[in-house]
Amino acid sequence: MGKSIALQSAGAVRIGAYRADPAGKPRGGLVVVQEIFGVNSHIRAVCDGYAAEGYLAVAPALFDRIESGIELGYTASDIAKARGLRSRSDVDAALADLAAARDVAAEAGKVGIVGYCWGGYLAWLAAARLPGFTCAIAYYGGGMHEAVAETPKVPVLGHFGRKDAMIPVAGIEALAKAHPALTVHFYDADHGFNCDQRASYHAASATLARERTLAFLHQHVG
């Protein structure tokens, strides 16, 4: 369903991306923000799934500025390499790449943004710092609870696992209290519960979160 494309980002930087188009007239556009594992088969499947629901989905390869073609799995060695790439990444550069993906997704009309893991954190920052989005969805966005100073300018939906040791429930609850534009749902699940390639995958939580995400997109994108 999808294909690889090139994006022209800020500073004449070209990066790769995965683009999945719906079969018929699109409901709108959606930027899909990767985990720390790159635009791998999971993220491409996520894009294909949103395209099947009528959205033009674009996932920029945010690590292309460091190393092109990153597609990692979920083994211990993959996680170690992913964390190293994440530590070398630059937030402003990542946001510029998200803006480039937004411009492509805007071919379909209104644009939302959804991110997973590190991508959830970046979706939160995009909601605060980048124009052109009508909503944002964050799945277990690590670091969001520490970014309370960011002020989203669009509605934000957050999905978090109560068993996620990396993201304290109390921190997310405090974040939601500070930002009425943020709606949070907690699930009886661990970090990464939406990814069926991870041991932490939790099908019931993933299904419910997807239903809520699509309803949110229907409300704010189309």
mmCIF file of C-alpha atoms in Angstrom:
data_model
loop_
_atom_site.group_PDB
_atom_site.id
_atom_site.type_symbol
_atom_site.label_atom_id
_atom_site.label_comp_id
_atom_site.label_asym_id
_atom_site.label_seq_id
_atom_site.Cartn_x
_atom_site.Cartn_y
_atom_site.Cartn_z
ATOM 1 C CA MET A 1 0.000 0.000 0.000
ATOM 2 C CA GLY A 2 2.808 2.411 0.854
ATOM 3 C CA LYS A 3 5.995 3.622 -0.814
ATOM 4 C CA SER A 4 9.288 5.285 0.044
ATOM 5 C CA ILE A 5 9.582 8.985 -0.727
ATOM 6 C CA ALA A 6 12.068 11.805 -0.121
ATOM 7 C CA LEU A 7 11.304 14.862 1.976
ATOM 8 C CA GLN A 8 12.933 18.266 1.642
ATOM 9 C CA SER A 9 13.474 19.492 5.190
ATOM 10 C CA ALA A 10 14.866 22.749 6.561
ATOM 11 C CA GLY A 11 18.380 23.684 5.540
ATOM 12 C CA ALA A 12 18.112 21.843 2.207
ATOM 13 C CA VAL A 13 18.329 18.521 4.035
ATOM 14 C CA ARG A 14 16.750 15.545 2.290
ATOM 15 C CA ILE A 15 15.515 12.607 4.333
ATOM 16 C CA GLY A 16 13.512 9.513 3.540
ATOM 17 C CA ALA A 17 9.925 8.825 4.524
ATOM 18 C CA TYR A 18 7.232 6.218 4.125
ATOM 19 C CA ARG A 19 3.978 7.342 2.517
ATOM 20 C CA ALA A 20 0.751 5.342 2.554
ATOM 21 C CA ASP A 21 -2.211 6.609 0.527
ATOM 22 C CA PRO A 22 -5.848 5.649 1.055
ATOM 23 C CA ALA A 23 -7.694 3.831 -1.707
ATOM 24 C CA GLY A 24 -10.289 6.561 -2.178
ATOM 25 C CA LYS A 25 -10.673 10.225 -1.361
ATOM 26 C CA PRO A 26 -8.696 10.934 1.815
ATOM 27 C CA ARG A 27 -10.342 12.023 5.043
ATOM 28 C CA GLY A 28 -7.232 14.080 5.792
ATOM 29 C CA GLY A 29 -3.534 13.763 6.432
ATOM 30 C CA LEU A 30 -1.564 12.228 9.284
ATOM 31 C CA VAL A 31 2.094 12.443 10.244
ATOM 32 C CA VAL A 32 3.208 9.221 11.932
ATOM 33 C CA VAL A 33 6.221 9.638 14.199
ATOM 34 C CA GLN A 34 8.532 6.679 14.714
ATOM 35 C CA GLU A 35 9.719 5.014 17.886
ATOM 36 C CA ILE A 36 13.463 5.017 18.490
ATOM 37 C CA PHE A 37 13.664 2.015 16.166
ATOM 38 C CA GLY A 38 13.312 3.939 12.911
ATOM 39 C CA VAL A 39 10.716 3.608 10.172
ATOM 40 C CA ASN A 40 10.684 -0.145 10.545
ATOM 41 C CA SER A 41 8.085 -2.716 9.531
ATOM 42 C CA HIS A 42 5.936 -1.855 12.552
ATOM 43 C CA ILE A 43 5.753 1.851 11.716
ATOM 44 C CA ARG A 44 5.078 1.080 8.061
ATOM 45 C CA ALA A 45 2.239 -1.232 9.137
ATOM 46 C CA VAL A 46 0.876 1.558 11.332
ATOM 47 C CA CYS A 47 0.893 3.900 8.329
ATOM 48 C CA ASP A 48 -0.839 1.285 6.186
ATOM 49 C CA GLY A 49 -3.477 0.867 8.875
ATOM 50 C CA TYR A 50 -4.261 4.564 8.972
ATOM 51 C CA ALA A 51 -4.342 4.676 5.183
ATOM 52 C CA ALA A 52 -6.902 1.881 5.251
ATOM 53 C CA GLU A 53 -9.000 4.176 7.458
ATOM 54 C CA GLY A 54 -8.819 6.942 4.859
ATOM 55 C CA TYR A 55 -5.795 8.999 5.901
ATOM 56 C CA LEU A 56 -2.742 9.976 3.875
ATOM 57 C CA ALA A 57 -0.055 8.821 6.321
ATOM 58 C CA VAL A 58 3.545 10.028 6.160
ATOM 59 C CA ALA A 59 6.302 8.736 8.470
ATOM 60 C CA PRO A 60 9.583 10.686 8.172
ATOM 61 C CA ALA A 61 12.822 8.807 8.809
ATOM 62 C CA LEU A 62 14.103 11.008 11.617
ATOM 63 C CA PHE A 63 17.417 9.194 11.994
ATOM 64 C CA ASP A 64 18.393 9.774 8.365
ATOM 65 C CA ARG A 65 20.331 12.846 9.478
ATOM 66 C CA ILE A 66 22.571 10.493 11.480
ATOM 67 C CA GLU A 67 22.429 7.223 9.563
ATOM 68 C CA SER A 68 20.168 6.432 6.639
ATOM 69 C CA GLY A 69 17.870 3.460 6.395
ATOM 70 C CA ILE A 70 17.543 2.662 10.096
ATOM 71 C CA GLU A 71 15.120 -0.235 10.608
ATOM 72 C CA LEU A 72 15.651 -1.888 13.962
ATOM 73 C CA GLY A 73 13.837 -4.661 15.743
ATOM 74 C CA TYR A 74 13.283 -5.107 19.475
ATOM 75 C CA THR A 75 16.159 -7.280 20.661
ATOM 76 C CA ALA A 76 18.568 -6.104 23.355
ATOM 77 C CA SER A 77 21.166 -5.123 20.761
ATOM 78 C CA ASP A 78 18.546 -3.256 18.726
ATOM 79 C CA ILE A 79 17.443 -1.351 21.825
ATOM 80 C CA ALA A 80 21.030 -0.409 22.637
ATOM 81 C CA LYS A 81 21.647 0.934 19.125
ATOM 82 C CA ALA A 82 18.303 2.737 19.127
ATOM 83 C CA ARG A 83 19.094 4.504 22.361
ATOM 84 C CA GLY A 84 22.429 5.580 20.961
ATOM 85 C CA LEU A 85 20.773 7.076 17.896
ATOM 86 C CA ARG A 86 18.203 8.808 20.069
ATOM 87 C CA SER A 87 20.953 10.366 22.180
ATOM 88 C CA ARG A 88 22.583 11.785 19.051
ATOM 89 C CA SER A 89 19.377 13.242 17.633
ATOM 90 C CA ASP A 90 18.436 16.911 17.758
ATOM 91 C CA VAL A 91 14.904 17.944 18.721
ATOM 92 C CA ASP A 92 14.812 21.038 16.526
ATOM 93 C CA ALA A 93 15.979 19.011 13.526
ATOM 94 C CA ALA A 94 13.346 16.367 14.225
ATOM 95 C CA LEU A 95 10.640 19.015 14.404
ATOM 96 C CA ALA A 96 11.816 20.459 11.092
ATOM 97 C CA ASP A 97 11.480 16.996 9.567
ATOM 98 C CA LEU A 98 7.987 16.646 11.023
ATOM 99 C CA ALA A 99 7.085 19.960 9.427
ATOM 100 C CA ALA A 100 8.299 18.651 6.063
ATOM 101 C CA ALA A 101 6.135 15.547 6.501
ATOM 102 C CA ARG A 102 3.191 17.744 7.495
ATOM 103 C CA ASP A 103 3.493 19.668 4.231
ATOM 104 C CA VAL A 104 3.174 16.442 2.253
ATOM 105 C CA ALA A 105 0.290 15.147 4.372
ATOM 106 C CA ALA A 106 -1.491 18.474 3.852
ATOM 107 C CA GLU A 107 -2.179 17.416 0.265
ATOM 108 C CA ALA A 108 -5.119 15.545 1.837
ATOM 109 C CA GLY A 109 -6.504 18.526 3.795
ATOM 110 C CA LYS A 110 -6.355 18.909 7.578
ATOM 111 C CA VAL A 111 -3.410 17.182 9.253
ATOM 112 C CA GLY A 112 -3.053 15.397 12.575
ATOM 113 C CA ILE A 113 0.061 13.887 14.125
ATOM 114 C CA VAL A 114 0.467 10.611 16.006
ATOM 115 C CA GLY A 115 3.642 9.400 17.653
ATOM 116 C CA TYR A 116 4.851 6.304 19.480
ATOM 117 C CA CYS A 117 7.439 6.139 22.270
ATOM 118 C CA TRP A 118 9.987 8.867 21.389
ATOM 119 C CA GLY A 119 7.542 9.838 18.646
ATOM 120 C CA GLY A 120 4.858 10.447 21.265
ATOM 121 C CA TYR A 121 7.107 12.968 22.959
ATOM 122 C CA LEU A 122 7.816 14.628 19.611
ATOM 123 C CA ALA A 123 4.087 14.740 18.836
ATOM 124 C CA TRP A 124 3.588 16.611 22.121
ATOM 125 C CA LEU A 125 6.302 19.107 21.158
ATOM 126 C CA ALA A 126 4.843 19.466 17.674
ATOM 127 C CA ALA A 127 1.444 20.301 19.175
ATOM 128 C CA ALA A 128 3.117 23.121 21.078
ATOM 129 C CA ARG A 129 5.675 24.410 18.609
ATOM 130 C CA LEU A 130 4.593 23.650 15.040
ATOM 131 C CA PRO A 131 1.675 25.251 13.194
ATOM 132 C CA GLY A 132 -0.441 23.339 10.719
ATOM 133 C CA PHE A 133 -1.698 20.480 12.870
ATOM 134 C CA THR A 134 -5.293 20.202 14.044
ATOM 135 C CA CYS A 135 -4.622 17.588 16.743
ATOM 136 C CA ALA A 136 -1.957 15.314 18.188
ATOM 137 C CA ILE A 137 -1.972 11.789 19.612
ATOM 138 C CA ALA A 138 0.820 10.447 21.805
ATOM 139 C CA TYR A 139 1.269 6.766 22.577
ATOM 140 C CA TYR A 140 3.450 6.266 25.701
ATOM 141 C CA GLY A 141 5.474 9.371 24.994
ATOM 142 C CA GLY A 142 8.559 9.109 27.162
ATOM 143 C CA GLY A 143 9.581 12.494 28.565
ATOM 144 C CA MET A 144 6.191 14.151 28.188
ATOM 145 C CA HIS A 145 5.762 14.435 31.934
ATOM 146 C CA GLU A 146 9.011 16.383 32.078
ATOM 147 C CA ALA A 147 7.875 18.769 29.321
ATOM 148 C CA VAL A 148 5.115 20.391 31.339
ATOM 149 C CA ALA A 149 6.340 23.839 30.261
ATOM 150 C CA GLU A 150 5.255 23.100 26.683
ATOM 151 C CA THR A 151 1.794 24.449 25.861
ATOM 152 C CA PRO A 152 -0.100 22.571 23.149
ATOM 153 C CA LYS A 153 -2.041 24.753 20.743
ATOM 154 C CA VAL A 154 -4.298 21.933 19.559
ATOM 155 C CA PRO A 155 -6.182 19.111 21.308
ATOM 156 C CA VAL A 156 -3.927 16.244 22.383
ATOM 157 C CA LEU A 157 -4.848 12.640 23.180
ATOM 158 C CA GLY A 158 -2.486 10.491 25.219
ATOM 159 C CA HIS A 159 -2.364 6.698 25.675
ATOM 160 C CA PHE A 160 -0.261 5.302 28.532
ATOM 161 C CA GLY A 161 0.254 1.973 30.265
ATOM 162 C CA ARG A 162 -0.147 1.764 34.028
ATOM 163 C CA LYS A 163 2.607 -0.871 34.105
ATOM 164 C CA ASP A 164 5.079 1.338 32.231
ATOM 165 C CA ALA A 165 8.033 1.784 34.599
ATOM 166 C CA MET A 166 9.583 4.430 32.327
ATOM 167 C CA ILE A 167 6.642 6.837 32.462
ATOM 168 C CA PRO A 168 5.204 7.495 35.939
ATOM 169 C CA VAL A 169 1.415 7.608 36.089
ATOM 170 C CA ALA A 170 1.556 10.446 38.622
ATOM 171 C CA GLY A 171 3.675 12.499 36.246
ATOM 172 C CA ILE A 172 1.217 12.095 33.388
ATOM 173 C CA GLU A 173 -1.720 12.867 35.668
ATOM 174 C CA ALA A 174 0.024 16.078 36.745
ATOM 175 C CA LEU A 175 0.712 16.955 33.123
ATOM 176 C CA ALA A 176 -2.944 16.479 32.198
ATOM 177 C CA LYS A 177 -4.040 18.610 35.141
ATOM 178 C CA ALA A 178 -1.721 21.399 33.991
ATOM 179 C CA HIS A 179 -2.942 21.206 30.394
ATOM 180 C CA PRO A 180 -6.707 20.934 29.847
ATOM 181 C CA ALA A 181 -6.059 20.426 26.119
ATOM 182 C CA LEU A 182 -4.607 16.999 26.983
ATOM 183 C CA THR A 183 -6.937 14.014 27.360
ATOM 184 C CA VAL A 184 -5.275 10.947 28.880
ATOM 185 C CA HIS A 185 -6.286 7.301 28.922
ATOM 186 C CA PHE A 186 -4.460 4.669 30.979
ATOM 187 C CA TYR A 187 -4.393 0.983 30.119
ATOM 188 C CA ASP A 188 -3.555 -2.148 32.077
ATOM 189 C CA ALA A 189 -0.454 -2.548 29.949
ATOM 190 C CA ASP A 190 3.269 -1.867 29.707
ATOM 191 C CA HIS A 191 5.347 0.401 27.503
ATOM 192 C CA GLY A 192 4.986 -0.356 23.794
ATOM 193 C CA PHE A 193 1.625 -2.078 24.192
ATOM 194 C CA ASN A 194 0.520 -1.066 20.698
ATOM 195 C CA CYS A 195 3.367 -2.865 18.900
ATOM 196 C CA ASP A 196 2.596 -6.477 18.024
ATOM 197 C CA GLN A 197 6.312 -7.136 17.493
ATOM 198 C CA ARG A 198 7.148 -6.480 21.130
ATOM 199 C CA ALA A 199 6.774 -8.792 24.113
ATOM 200 C CA SER A 200 4.810 -6.010 25.822
ATOM 201 C CA TYR A 201 2.093 -6.018 23.151
ATOM 202 C CA HIS A 202 -1.367 -5.997 24.733
ATOM 203 C CA ALA A 203 -4.050 -6.636 22.140
ATOM 204 C CA ALA A 204 -7.067 -5.453 24.139
ATOM 205 C CA SER A 205 -5.374 -2.163 25.056
ATOM 206 C CA ALA A 206 -4.126 -1.637 21.508
ATOM 207 C CA THR A 207 -7.616 -2.188 20.109
ATOM 208 C CA LEU A 208 -9.251 0.217 22.545
ATOM 209 C CA ALA A 209 -6.578 2.860 22.024
ATOM 210 C CA ARG A 210 -7.001 2.586 18.265
ATOM 211 C CA GLU A 211 -10.771 3.058 18.550
ATOM 212 C CA ARG A 212 -10.230 6.165 20.652
ATOM 213 C CA THR A 213 -7.556 7.458 18.286
ATOM 214 C CA LEU A 214 -9.766 7.074 15.224
ATOM 215 C CA ALA A 215 -12.672 8.802 16.970
ATOM 216 C CA PHE A 216 -10.317 11.648 17.876
ATOM 217 C CA LEU A 217 -9.081 11.910 14.299
ATOM 218 C CA HIS A 218 -12.629 11.864 12.946
ATOM 219 C CA GLN A 219 -13.437 14.765 15.261
ATOM 220 C CA HIS A 220 -10.410 16.931 14.514
ATOM 221 C CA VAL A 221 -9.158 15.906 11.056
ATOM 222 C CA GLY A 222 -12.070 14.356 9.225
#
